[in-house]
Protein backbone atom coordinates (compact mmCIF):
# COMPACT_ATOMS: atom_id res chain seq x y z
CA UNK A 1 0.00 0.00 0.00
CA UNK A 2 2.88 2.35 0.80
CA UNK A 3 4.65 1.40 -2.43
CA UNK A 4 1.47 2.14 -4.40
CA UNK A 5 1.12 5.54 -2.70
CA UNK A 6 4.77 6.37 -3.39
CA UNK A 7 4.48 5.54 -7.07
CA UNK A 8 1.28 7.60 -7.34
CA UNK A 9 3.07 10.50 -5.61
CA UNK A 10 5.71 10.35 -8.35
CA UNK A 11 3.03 9.99 -11.04
CA UNK A 12 1.20 13.10 -9.86
CA UNK A 13 4.27 15.27 -9.40
CA UNK A 14 6.84 14.39 -12.06
CA UNK A 15 7.88 17.21 -14.39
CA UNK A 16 10.39 17.54 -17.21
CA UNK A 17 11.02 16.92 -20.90
CA UNK A 18 10.12 13.23 -20.63
CA UNK A 19 7.01 13.96 -18.60
CA UNK A 20 4.45 12.06 -20.62
CA UNK A 21 6.44 8.83 -20.89
CA UNK A 22 7.40 8.78 -17.22
CA UNK A 23 3.98 9.95 -16.02
CA UNK A 24 2.32 7.10 -17.92
CA UNK A 25 4.97 4.61 -16.80
CA UNK A 26 4.43 5.50 -13.14
CA UNK A 27 0.69 5.02 -13.62
CA UNK A 28 1.23 1.53 -15.06
CA UNK A 29 3.65 0.67 -12.26
CA UNK A 30 1.10 1.84 -9.70
CA UNK A 31 -1.57 -0.38 -11.28
CA UNK A 32 0.73 -3.41 -11.07
CA UNK A 33 1.63 -2.64 -7.46
CA UNK A 34 -2.03 -2.28 -6.55
CA UNK A 35 -2.65 -5.72 -8.07
CA UNK A 36 0.10 -7.15 -5.84
CA UNK A 37 -1.58 -5.67 -2.76
CA UNK A 38 -4.83 -7.30 -3.79
CA UNK A 39 -3.18 -10.68 -4.37
CA UNK A 40 -1.47 -10.57 -0.99
CA UNK A 41 -4.60 -9.50 0.86
CA UNK A 42 -6.68 -12.22 -0.79
CA UNK A 43 -4.04 -14.83 0.02
CA UNK A 44 -4.06 -13.75 3.67
CA UNK A 45 -7.84 -14.07 3.73
CA UNK A 46 -7.70 -17.41 1.96
CA UNK A 47 -5.39 -18.71 4.66
CA UNK A 48 -7.82 -17.60 7.38
CA UNK A 49 -6.07 -14.35 8.23
CA UNK A 50 -7.21 -10.79 8.03
CA UNK A 51 -5.89 -8.26 5.56
CA UNK A 52 -4.80 -5.13 7.36
CA UNK A 53 -4.86 -2.63 4.52
CA UNK A 54 -5.68 0.72 6.01
CA UNK A 55 -3.41 3.70 5.42
CA UNK A 56 -2.77 3.87 9.18
CA UNK A 57 -1.51 0.28 9.31
CA UNK A 58 0.53 0.72 6.14
CA UNK A 59 2.20 3.84 7.54
CA UNK A 60 2.94 2.11 10.83
CA UNK A 61 4.39 -1.07 9.31
CA UNK A 62 6.05 0.04 6.08
CA UNK A 63 9.74 -0.72 5.76
CA UNK A 64 10.11 1.60 2.78
CA UNK A 65 12.03 4.85 3.10
CA UNK A 66 9.48 7.68 3.28
CA UNK A 67 8.97 9.36 -0.06
CA UNK A 68 10.58 12.77 -0.26
CA UNK A 69 8.04 15.54 -0.83
CA UNK A 70 8.75 18.62 -2.86
CA UNK A 71 10.61 16.94 -5.70
CA UNK A 72 9.44 17.42 -9.26
CA UNK A 73 12.23 16.57 -11.67
CA UNK A 74 12.19 13.28 -13.52
CA UNK A 75 15.58 12.09 -12.30
CA UNK A 76 14.67 12.48 -8.62
CA UNK A 77 11.36 10.67 -9.04
CA UNK A 78 12.91 7.86 -11.08
CA UNK A 79 15.59 7.43 -8.42
CA UNK A 80 13.05 7.42 -5.57
CA UNK A 81 10.66 5.00 -7.28
CA UNK A 82 13.56 2.72 -8.25
CA UNK A 83 14.73 2.56 -4.65
CA UNK A 84 11.27 1.71 -3.36
CA UNK A 85 10.71 -0.95 -6.02
CA UNK A 86 14.11 -2.50 -5.29
CA UNK A 87 13.42 -2.62 -1.55
CA UNK A 88 10.00 -4.15 -2.12
CA UNK A 89 11.47 -6.70 -4.54
CA UNK A 90 14.06 -7.72 -1.96
CA UNK A 91 11.30 -8.15 0.60
CA UNK A 92 9.32 -10.34 -1.81
CA UNK A 93 12.38 -12.56 -2.35
CA UNK A 94 12.80 -12.91 1.41
CA UNK A 95 9.11 -13.82 1.67
CA UNK A 96 9.62 -16.58 -0.92
CA UNK A 97 12.19 -18.18 1.37
CA UNK A 98 10.01 -17.69 4.46
CA UNK A 99 6.98 -19.29 2.80
CA UNK A 100 9.11 -22.20 1.59
CA UNK A 101 10.45 -22.76 5.12
CA UNK A 102 6.85 -22.97 6.32
CA UNK A 103 6.11 -25.52 3.59
CA UNK A 104 3.65 -23.23 1.81
CA UNK A 105 4.57 -23.66 -1.84
CA UNK A 106 1.50 -21.74 -3.05
CA UNK A 107 2.39 -18.62 -1.08
CA UNK A 108 6.03 -18.96 -2.16
CA UNK A 109 4.79 -19.12 -5.75
CA UNK A 110 2.68 -15.98 -5.21
CA UNK A 111 5.71 -14.11 -3.91
CA UNK A 112 7.74 -15.41 -6.86
CA UNK A 113 5.14 -14.00 -9.23
CA UNK A 114 5.25 -10.67 -7.41
CA UNK A 115 9.05 -10.64 -7.36
CA UNK A 116 9.19 -11.20 -11.12
CA UNK A 117 6.68 -8.44 -11.72
CA UNK A 118 8.46 -5.97 -9.45
CA UNK A 119 11.78 -6.73 -11.13
CA UNK A 120 10.20 -6.03 -14.51
CA UNK A 121 8.70 -2.75 -13.30
CA UNK A 122 12.08 -1.80 -11.82
CA UNK A 123 13.72 -2.50 -15.17
CA UNK A 124 11.20 -0.24 -16.93
CA UNK A 125 11.70 2.58 -14.43
CA UNK A 126 15.50 2.28 -14.38
CA UNK A 127 15.57 2.43 -18.16
CA UNK A 128 14.96 6.17 -17.70
CA UNK A 129 18.31 6.59 -15.95
CA UNK A 130 21.04 7.69 -18.32
CA UNK A 131 23.88 5.15 -18.59
Tab-separated table of N, CA and C in Angstrom:
chain	number	residue	atom	x	y	z
A	1	UNK	N	0.844	-1.190	0.000
A	1	UNK	CA	0.000	0.000	0.000
A	1	UNK	C	0.884	1.246	0.000
A	2	UNK	N	1.955	1.214	0.788
A	2	UNK	CA	2.883	2.350	0.798
A	2	UNK	C	3.580	2.472	-0.554
A	3	UNK	N	3.992	1.349	-1.120
A	3	UNK	CA	4.647	1.401	-2.432
A	3	UNK	C	3.701	2.002	-3.470
A	4	UNK	N	2.459	1.589	-3.466
A	4	UNK	CA	1.473	2.143	-4.399
A	4	UNK	C	1.360	3.655	-4.213
A	5	UNK	N	1.248	4.105	-2.973
A	5	UNK	CA	1.123	5.536	-2.702
A	5	UNK	C	2.368	6.300	-3.154
A	6	UNK	N	3.536	5.705	-2.968
A	6	UNK	CA	4.767	6.374	-3.391
A	6	UNK	C	4.827	6.518	-4.910
A	7	UNK	N	4.446	5.467	-5.608
A	7	UNK	CA	4.477	5.544	-7.070
A	7	UNK	C	3.446	6.557	-7.576
A	8	UNK	N	2.279	6.608	-6.953
A	8	UNK	CA	1.276	7.601	-7.343
A	8	UNK	C	1.774	9.017	-7.029
A	9	UNK	N	2.486	9.186	-5.932
A	9	UNK	CA	3.072	10.495	-5.607
A	9	UNK	C	3.988	10.946	-6.743
A	10	UNK	N	4.811	10.030	-7.224
A	10	UNK	CA	5.706	10.346	-8.345
A	10	UNK	C	4.890	10.639	-9.607
A	11	UNK	N	3.893	9.820	-9.865
A	11	UNK	CA	3.030	9.995	-11.042
A	11	UNK	C	2.399	11.386	-11.064
A	12	UNK	N	1.899	11.821	-9.932
A	12	UNK	CA	1.205	13.099	-9.864
A	12	UNK	C	2.144	14.295	-9.959
A	13	UNK	N	3.394	14.117	-9.579
A	13	UNK	CA	4.275	15.271	-9.404
A	13	UNK	C	5.474	15.341	-10.332
A	14	UNK	N	5.668	14.364	-11.189
A	14	UNK	CA	6.838	14.388	-12.065
A	14	UNK	C	6.701	15.511	-13.094
A	15	UNK	N	7.824	16.153	-13.393
A	15	UNK	CA	7.877	17.212	-14.393
A	15	UNK	C	9.177	17.070	-15.172
A	16	UNK	N	9.164	17.526	-16.411
A	16	UNK	CA	10.385	17.535	-17.207
A	16	UNK	C	10.102	17.170	-18.648
A	17	UNK	N	11.168	17.165	-19.463
A	17	UNK	CA	11.017	16.920	-20.899
A	17	UNK	C	10.418	15.548	-21.228
A	18	UNK	N	10.669	14.570	-20.402
A	18	UNK	CA	10.119	13.229	-20.631
A	18	UNK	C	8.858	12.978	-19.842
A	19	UNK	N	8.182	14.057	-19.473
A	19	UNK	CA	7.010	13.964	-18.597
A	19	UNK	C	6.017	12.886	-19.009
A	20	UNK	N	5.542	12.941	-20.227
A	20	UNK	CA	4.448	12.062	-20.625
A	20	UNK	C	4.835	10.590	-20.483
A	21	UNK	N	6.009	10.228	-20.960
A	21	UNK	CA	6.439	8.828	-20.891
A	21	UNK	C	6.573	8.369	-19.443
A	22	UNK	N	7.184	9.181	-18.610
A	22	UNK	CA	7.403	8.780	-17.218
A	22	UNK	C	6.100	8.835	-16.427
A	23	UNK	N	5.295	9.842	-16.668
A	23	UNK	CA	3.985	9.953	-16.020
A	23	UNK	C	3.148	8.699	-16.303
A	24	UNK	N	3.084	8.302	-17.554
A	24	UNK	CA	2.318	7.103	-17.919
A	24	UNK	C	2.957	5.836	-17.356
A	25	UNK	N	4.285	5.772	-17.372
A	25	UNK	CA	4.971	4.608	-16.799
A	25	UNK	C	4.641	4.472	-15.320
A	26	UNK	N	4.734	5.565	-14.569
A	26	UNK	CA	4.427	5.501	-13.145
A	26	UNK	C	2.985	5.052	-12.908
A	27	UNK	N	2.080	5.452	-13.764
A	27	UNK	CA	0.691	5.023	-13.617
A	27	UNK	C	0.565	3.515	-13.827
A	28	UNK	N	1.263	2.985	-14.814
A	28	UNK	CA	1.233	1.533	-15.062
A	28	UNK	C	1.891	0.768	-13.919
A	29	UNK	N	2.985	1.306	-13.405
A	29	UNK	CA	3.652	0.668	-12.259
A	29	UNK	C	2.701	0.654	-11.061
A	30	UNK	N	2.037	1.763	-10.820
A	30	UNK	CA	1.099	1.843	-9.696
A	30	UNK	C	-0.025	0.811	-9.837
A	31	UNK	N	-0.524	0.625	-11.053
A	31	UNK	CA	-1.568	-0.378	-11.282
A	31	UNK	C	-1.061	-1.774	-10.934
A	32	UNK	N	0.149	-2.095	-11.369
A	32	UNK	CA	0.726	-3.407	-11.068
A	32	UNK	C	0.889	-3.589	-9.562
A	33	UNK	N	1.405	-2.573	-8.908
A	33	UNK	CA	1.633	-2.644	-7.463
A	33	UNK	C	0.312	-2.822	-6.725
A	34	UNK	N	-0.712	-2.127	-7.178
A	34	UNK	CA	-2.031	-2.280	-6.551
A	34	UNK	C	-2.532	-3.718	-6.713
A	35	UNK	N	-2.283	-4.318	-7.856
A	35	UNK	CA	-2.648	-5.724	-8.068
A	35	UNK	C	-1.923	-6.630	-7.083
A	36	UNK	N	-0.656	-6.330	-6.791
A	36	UNK	CA	0.102	-7.150	-5.840
A	36	UNK	C	-0.514	-7.044	-4.446
A	37	UNK	N	-0.922	-5.845	-4.066
A	37	UNK	CA	-1.583	-5.671	-2.765
A	37	UNK	C	-2.832	-6.534	-2.683
A	38	UNK	N	-3.599	-6.528	-3.753
A	38	UNK	CA	-4.830	-7.303	-3.793
A	38	UNK	C	-4.540	-8.799	-3.683
A	39	UNK	N	-3.552	-9.268	-4.433
A	39	UNK	CA	-3.184	-10.683	-4.372
A	39	UNK	C	-2.754	-11.090	-2.968
A	40	UNK	N	-1.946	-10.258	-2.337
A	40	UNK	CA	-1.467	-10.572	-0.992
A	40	UNK	C	-2.599	-10.573	0.029
A	41	UNK	N	-3.485	-9.584	-0.072
A	41	UNK	CA	-4.599	-9.505	0.865
A	41	UNK	C	-5.539	-10.697	0.695
A	42	UNK	N	-5.805	-11.075	-0.550
A	42	UNK	CA	-6.681	-12.216	-0.790
A	42	UNK	C	-6.036	-13.522	-0.330
A	43	UNK	N	-4.732	-13.631	-0.466
A	43	UNK	CA	-4.040	-14.835	0.018
A	43	UNK	C	-4.138	-14.908	1.539
A	44	UNK	N	-3.936	-13.770	2.209
A	44	UNK	CA	-4.060	-13.746	3.669
A	44	UNK	C	-5.451	-14.193	4.091
A	45	UNK	N	-6.474	-13.667	3.415
A	45	UNK	CA	-7.844	-14.069	3.730
A	45	UNK	C	-8.093	-15.535	3.435
A	46	UNK	N	-7.539	-16.012	2.328
A	46	UNK	CA	-7.704	-17.414	1.960
A	46	UNK	C	-7.064	-18.373	2.951
A	47	UNK	N	-6.062	-17.887	3.651
A	47	UNK	CA	-5.389	-18.711	4.664
A	47	UNK	C	-6.021	-18.551	6.046
A	48	UNK	N	-7.123	-17.775	6.113
A	48	UNK	CA	-7.821	-17.596	7.379
A	48	UNK	C	-7.391	-16.364	8.150
A	49	UNK	N	-6.524	-15.570	7.573
A	49	UNK	CA	-6.067	-14.351	8.233
A	49	UNK	C	-6.944	-13.174	7.878
A	50	UNK	N	-6.504	-12.028	8.297
A	50	UNK	CA	-7.213	-10.788	8.030
A	50	UNK	C	-6.257	-9.834	7.338
A	51	UNK	N	-6.693	-9.275	6.249
A	51	UNK	CA	-5.885	-8.264	5.560
A	51	UNK	C	-5.982	-6.970	6.350
A	52	UNK	N	-4.842	-6.379	6.611
A	52	UNK	CA	-4.799	-5.128	7.363
A	52	UNK	C	-4.310	-4.051	6.411
A	53	UNK	N	-5.231	-3.497	5.613
A	53	UNK	CA	-4.857	-2.634	4.520
A	53	UNK	C	-5.212	-1.175	4.659
A	54	UNK	N	-5.380	-0.700	5.872
A	54	UNK	CA	-5.678	0.718	6.010
A	54	UNK	C	-4.394	1.532	5.858
A	55	UNK	N	-4.561	2.791	5.547
A	55	UNK	CA	-3.415	3.697	5.425
A	55	UNK	C	-2.666	3.766	6.755
A	56	UNK	N	-3.399	3.779	7.861
A	56	UNK	CA	-2.770	3.866	9.179
A	56	UNK	C	-1.851	2.668	9.433
A	57	UNK	N	-2.328	1.482	9.116
A	57	UNK	CA	-1.514	0.282	9.314
A	57	UNK	C	-0.327	0.288	8.357
A	58	UNK	N	-0.568	0.676	7.116
A	58	UNK	CA	0.527	0.722	6.140
A	58	UNK	C	1.620	1.682	6.597
A	59	UNK	N	1.222	2.851	7.081
A	59	UNK	CA	2.204	3.838	7.539
A	59	UNK	C	2.983	3.326	8.748
A	60	UNK	N	2.305	2.629	9.606
A	60	UNK	CA	2.940	2.112	10.825
A	60	UNK	C	3.928	0.981	10.528
A	61	UNK	N	3.618	0.151	9.544
A	61	UNK	CA	4.395	-1.072	9.308
A	61	UNK	C	5.315	-1.029	8.099
A	62	UNK	N	5.256	0.003	7.303
A	62	UNK	CA	6.049	0.036	6.079
A	62	UNK	C	7.540	0.072	6.394
A	63	UNK	N	8.287	-0.702	5.643
A	63	UNK	CA	9.740	-0.718	5.764
A	63	UNK	C	10.393	0.170	4.709
A	64	UNK	N	9.577	0.749	3.829
A	64	UNK	CA	10.114	1.603	2.775
A	64	UNK	C	10.559	2.949	3.343
A	65	UNK	N	11.588	3.506	2.736
A	65	UNK	CA	12.032	4.846	3.102
A	65	UNK	C	10.906	5.806	2.725
A	66	UNK	N	10.549	6.725	3.619
A	66	UNK	CA	9.479	7.675	3.283
A	66	UNK	C	9.806	8.446	2.006
A	67	UNK	N	8.785	8.660	1.207
A	67	UNK	CA	8.966	9.360	-0.062
A	67	UNK	C	9.220	10.833	0.202
A	68	UNK	N	10.222	11.378	-0.440
A	68	UNK	CA	10.579	12.775	-0.256
A	68	UNK	C	9.567	13.668	-0.977
A	69	UNK	N	8.986	14.593	-0.242
A	69	UNK	CA	8.039	15.539	-0.835
A	69	UNK	C	8.789	16.740	-1.383
A	70	UNK	N	8.175	17.408	-2.318
A	70	UNK	CA	8.746	18.623	-2.865
A	70	UNK	C	9.656	18.410	-4.062
A	71	UNK	N	9.811	17.167	-4.499
A	71	UNK	CA	10.615	16.939	-5.699
A	71	UNK	C	9.701	16.962	-6.915
A	72	UNK	N	10.250	17.356	-8.036
A	72	UNK	CA	9.442	17.416	-9.255
A	72	UNK	C	10.190	16.849	-10.451
A	73	UNK	N	11.505	16.967	-10.470
A	73	UNK	CA	12.231	16.574	-11.674
A	73	UNK	C	12.215	15.059	-11.873
A	74	UNK	N	12.270	14.688	-13.126
A	74	UNK	CA	12.188	13.279	-13.520
A	74	UNK	C	13.229	12.413	-12.824
A	75	UNK	N	14.468	12.877	-12.838
A	75	UNK	CA	15.577	12.087	-12.297
A	75	UNK	C	15.348	11.747	-10.824
A	76	UNK	N	14.906	12.718	-10.048
A	76	UNK	CA	14.675	12.475	-8.622
A	76	UNK	C	13.542	11.475	-8.398
A	77	UNK	N	12.476	11.606	-9.177
A	77	UNK	CA	11.358	10.668	-9.036
A	77	UNK	C	11.757	9.265	-9.496
A	78	UNK	N	12.469	9.178	-10.596
A	78	UNK	CA	12.911	7.863	-11.085
A	78	UNK	C	13.807	7.206	-10.042
A	79	UNK	N	14.709	7.962	-9.454
A	79	UNK	CA	15.593	7.431	-8.424
A	79	UNK	C	14.792	6.956	-7.209
A	80	UNK	N	13.846	7.769	-6.751
A	80	UNK	CA	13.052	7.423	-5.571
A	80	UNK	C	12.183	6.187	-5.815
A	81	UNK	N	11.511	6.147	-6.963
A	81	UNK	CA	10.659	4.996	-7.276
A	81	UNK	C	11.508	3.736	-7.445
A	82	UNK	N	12.662	3.873	-8.081
A	82	UNK	CA	13.560	2.723	-8.251
A	82	UNK	C	13.971	2.148	-6.902
A	83	UNK	N	14.328	3.019	-5.982
A	83	UNK	CA	14.733	2.558	-4.651
A	83	UNK	C	13.615	1.834	-3.925
A	84	UNK	N	12.413	2.356	-4.023
A	84	UNK	CA	11.273	1.713	-3.363
A	84	UNK	C	10.934	0.376	-4.005
A	85	UNK	N	10.968	0.322	-5.331
A	85	UNK	CA	10.709	-0.949	-6.020
A	85	UNK	C	11.766	-1.984	-5.662
A	86	UNK	N	13.029	-1.572	-5.625
A	86	UNK	CA	14.114	-2.500	-5.292
A	86	UNK	C	13.953	-3.044	-3.870
A	87	UNK	N	13.618	-2.179	-2.937
A	87	UNK	CA	13.421	-2.617	-1.548
A	87	UNK	C	12.245	-3.582	-1.443
A	88	UNK	N	11.159	-3.267	-2.146
A	88	UNK	CA	9.997	-4.151	-2.122
A	88	UNK	C	10.322	-5.496	-2.773
A	89	UNK	N	11.065	-5.464	-3.878
A	89	UNK	CA	11.466	-6.703	-4.538
A	89	UNK	C	12.314	-7.576	-3.644
A	90	UNK	N	13.236	-6.966	-2.907
A	90	UNK	CA	14.062	-7.718	-1.963
A	90	UNK	C	13.194	-8.358	-0.887
A	91	UNK	N	12.215	-7.614	-0.410
A	91	UNK	CA	11.304	-8.147	0.602
A	91	UNK	C	10.499	-9.326	0.055
A	92	UNK	N	10.068	-9.233	-1.194
A	92	UNK	CA	9.322	-10.342	-1.814
A	92	UNK	C	10.197	-11.588	-1.913
A	93	UNK	N	11.477	-11.399	-2.270
A	93	UNK	CA	12.382	-12.555	-2.352
A	93	UNK	C	12.600	-13.193	-0.979
A	94	UNK	N	12.686	-12.375	0.055
A	94	UNK	CA	12.796	-12.914	1.414
A	94	UNK	C	11.525	-13.666	1.791
A	95	UNK	N	10.384	-13.157	1.367
A	95	UNK	CA	9.106	-13.817	1.668
A	95	UNK	C	8.993	-15.162	0.952
A	96	UNK	N	9.596	-15.287	-0.217
A	96	UNK	CA	9.616	-16.583	-0.918
A	96	UNK	C	10.287	-17.615	-0.024
A	97	UNK	N	11.443	-17.255	0.502
A	97	UNK	CA	12.190	-18.176	1.372
A	97	UNK	C	11.416	-18.487	2.647
A	98	UNK	N	10.788	-17.475	3.238
A	98	UNK	CA	10.008	-17.691	4.463
A	98	UNK	C	8.845	-18.648	4.204
A	99	UNK	N	8.123	-18.417	3.121
A	99	UNK	CA	6.981	-19.286	2.803
A	99	UNK	C	7.452	-20.711	2.540
A	100	UNK	N	8.578	-20.861	1.862
A	100	UNK	CA	9.111	-22.199	1.586
A	100	UNK	C	9.498	-22.908	2.887
A	101	UNK	N	10.086	-22.161	3.825
A	101	UNK	CA	10.448	-22.761	5.120
A	101	UNK	C	9.215	-23.251	5.874
A	102	UNK	N	8.094	-22.557	5.686
A	102	UNK	CA	6.846	-22.971	6.324
A	102	UNK	C	6.146	-24.084	5.545
A	103	UNK	N	6.705	-24.461	4.400
A	103	UNK	CA	6.115	-25.517	3.595
A	103	UNK	C	4.915	-25.058	2.777
A	104	UNK	N	4.788	-23.775	2.558
A	104	UNK	CA	3.651	-23.227	1.812
A	104	UNK	C	4.105	-22.854	0.405
A	105	UNK	N	4.093	-23.853	-0.471
A	105	UNK	CA	4.565	-23.658	-1.842
A	105	UNK	C	3.686	-22.675	-2.613
A	106	UNK	N	2.393	-22.652	-2.323
A	106	UNK	CA	1.497	-21.742	-3.045
A	106	UNK	C	1.814	-20.278	-2.724
A	107	UNK	N	2.040	-19.993	-1.456
A	107	UNK	CA	2.389	-18.622	-1.077
A	107	UNK	C	3.770	-18.263	-1.617
A	108	UNK	N	4.705	-19.207	-1.581
A	108	UNK	CA	6.028	-18.963	-2.164
A	108	UNK	C	5.897	-18.648	-3.651
A	109	UNK	N	5.012	-19.374	-4.325
A	109	UNK	CA	4.789	-19.116	-5.750
A	109	UNK	C	4.185	-17.724	-5.974
A	110	UNK	N	3.273	-17.313	-5.105
A	110	UNK	CA	2.678	-15.984	-5.212
A	110	UNK	C	3.764	-14.912	-5.070
A	111	UNK	N	4.637	-15.080	-4.087
A	111	UNK	CA	5.713	-14.108	-3.908
A	111	UNK	C	6.710	-14.159	-5.063
A	112	UNK	N	6.884	-15.312	-5.675
A	112	UNK	CA	7.743	-15.410	-6.862
A	112	UNK	C	7.135	-14.617	-8.009
A	113	UNK	N	5.846	-14.764	-8.197
A	113	UNK	CA	5.138	-13.997	-9.233
A	113	UNK	C	5.298	-12.498	-8.984
A	114	UNK	N	5.121	-12.082	-7.753
A	114	UNK	CA	5.246	-10.667	-7.408
A	114	UNK	C	6.681	-10.197	-7.617
A	115	UNK	N	7.641	-11.000	-7.199
A	115	UNK	CA	9.055	-10.645	-7.360
A	115	UNK	C	9.402	-10.440	-8.826
A	116	UNK	N	8.949	-11.342	-9.675
A	116	UNK	CA	9.194	-11.200	-11.117
A	116	UNK	C	8.583	-9.910	-11.663
A	117	UNK	N	7.363	-9.642	-11.253
A	117	UNK	CA	6.682	-8.440	-11.719
A	117	UNK	C	7.364	-7.168	-11.246
A	118	UNK	N	7.774	-7.145	-9.986
A	118	UNK	CA	8.458	-5.968	-9.450
A	118	UNK	C	9.790	-5.766	-10.165
A	119	UNK	N	10.506	-6.851	-10.407
A	119	UNK	CA	11.777	-6.732	-11.132
A	119	UNK	C	11.557	-6.160	-12.527
A	120	UNK	N	10.488	-6.562	-13.184
A	120	UNK	CA	10.196	-6.027	-14.511
A	120	UNK	C	9.855	-4.540	-14.429
A	121	UNK	N	9.046	-4.158	-13.456
A	121	UNK	CA	8.699	-2.750	-13.297
A	121	UNK	C	9.950	-1.922	-12.967
A	122	UNK	N	10.828	-2.478	-12.150
A	122	UNK	CA	12.082	-1.798	-11.818
A	122	UNK	C	12.925	-1.597	-13.074
A	123	UNK	N	12.974	-2.596	-13.910
A	123	UNK	CA	13.719	-2.498	-15.171
A	123	UNK	C	13.154	-1.362	-16.027
A	124	UNK	N	11.825	-1.295	-16.133
A	124	UNK	CA	11.198	-0.242	-16.931
A	124	UNK	C	11.525	1.145	-16.363
A	125	UNK	N	11.430	1.282	-15.048
A	125	UNK	CA	11.704	2.584	-14.428
A	125	UNK	C	13.184	2.943	-14.576
A	126	UNK	N	14.062	1.987	-14.291
A	126	UNK	CA	15.502	2.281	-14.375
A	126	UNK	C	15.961	2.554	-15.798
A	127	UNK	N	15.186	2.156	-16.772
A	127	UNK	CA	15.570	2.434	-18.164
A	127	UNK	C	15.559	3.936	-18.452
A	128	UNK	N	14.992	4.708	-17.555
A	128	UNK	CA	14.964	6.167	-17.702
A	128	UNK	C	16.153	6.847	-17.033
A	129	UNK	N	17.080	6.046	-16.521
A	129	UNK	CA	18.312	6.587	-15.949
A	129	UNK	C	19.372	6.522	-17.028
A	130	UNK	N	20.000	7.648	-17.282
A	130	UNK	CA	21.042	7.691	-18.323
A	130	UNK	C	22.201	6.778	-17.929
A	131	UNK	N	22.754	6.051	-18.904
A	131	UNK	CA	23.876	5.148	-18.591
A	131	UNK	C	25.097	5.909	-18.122
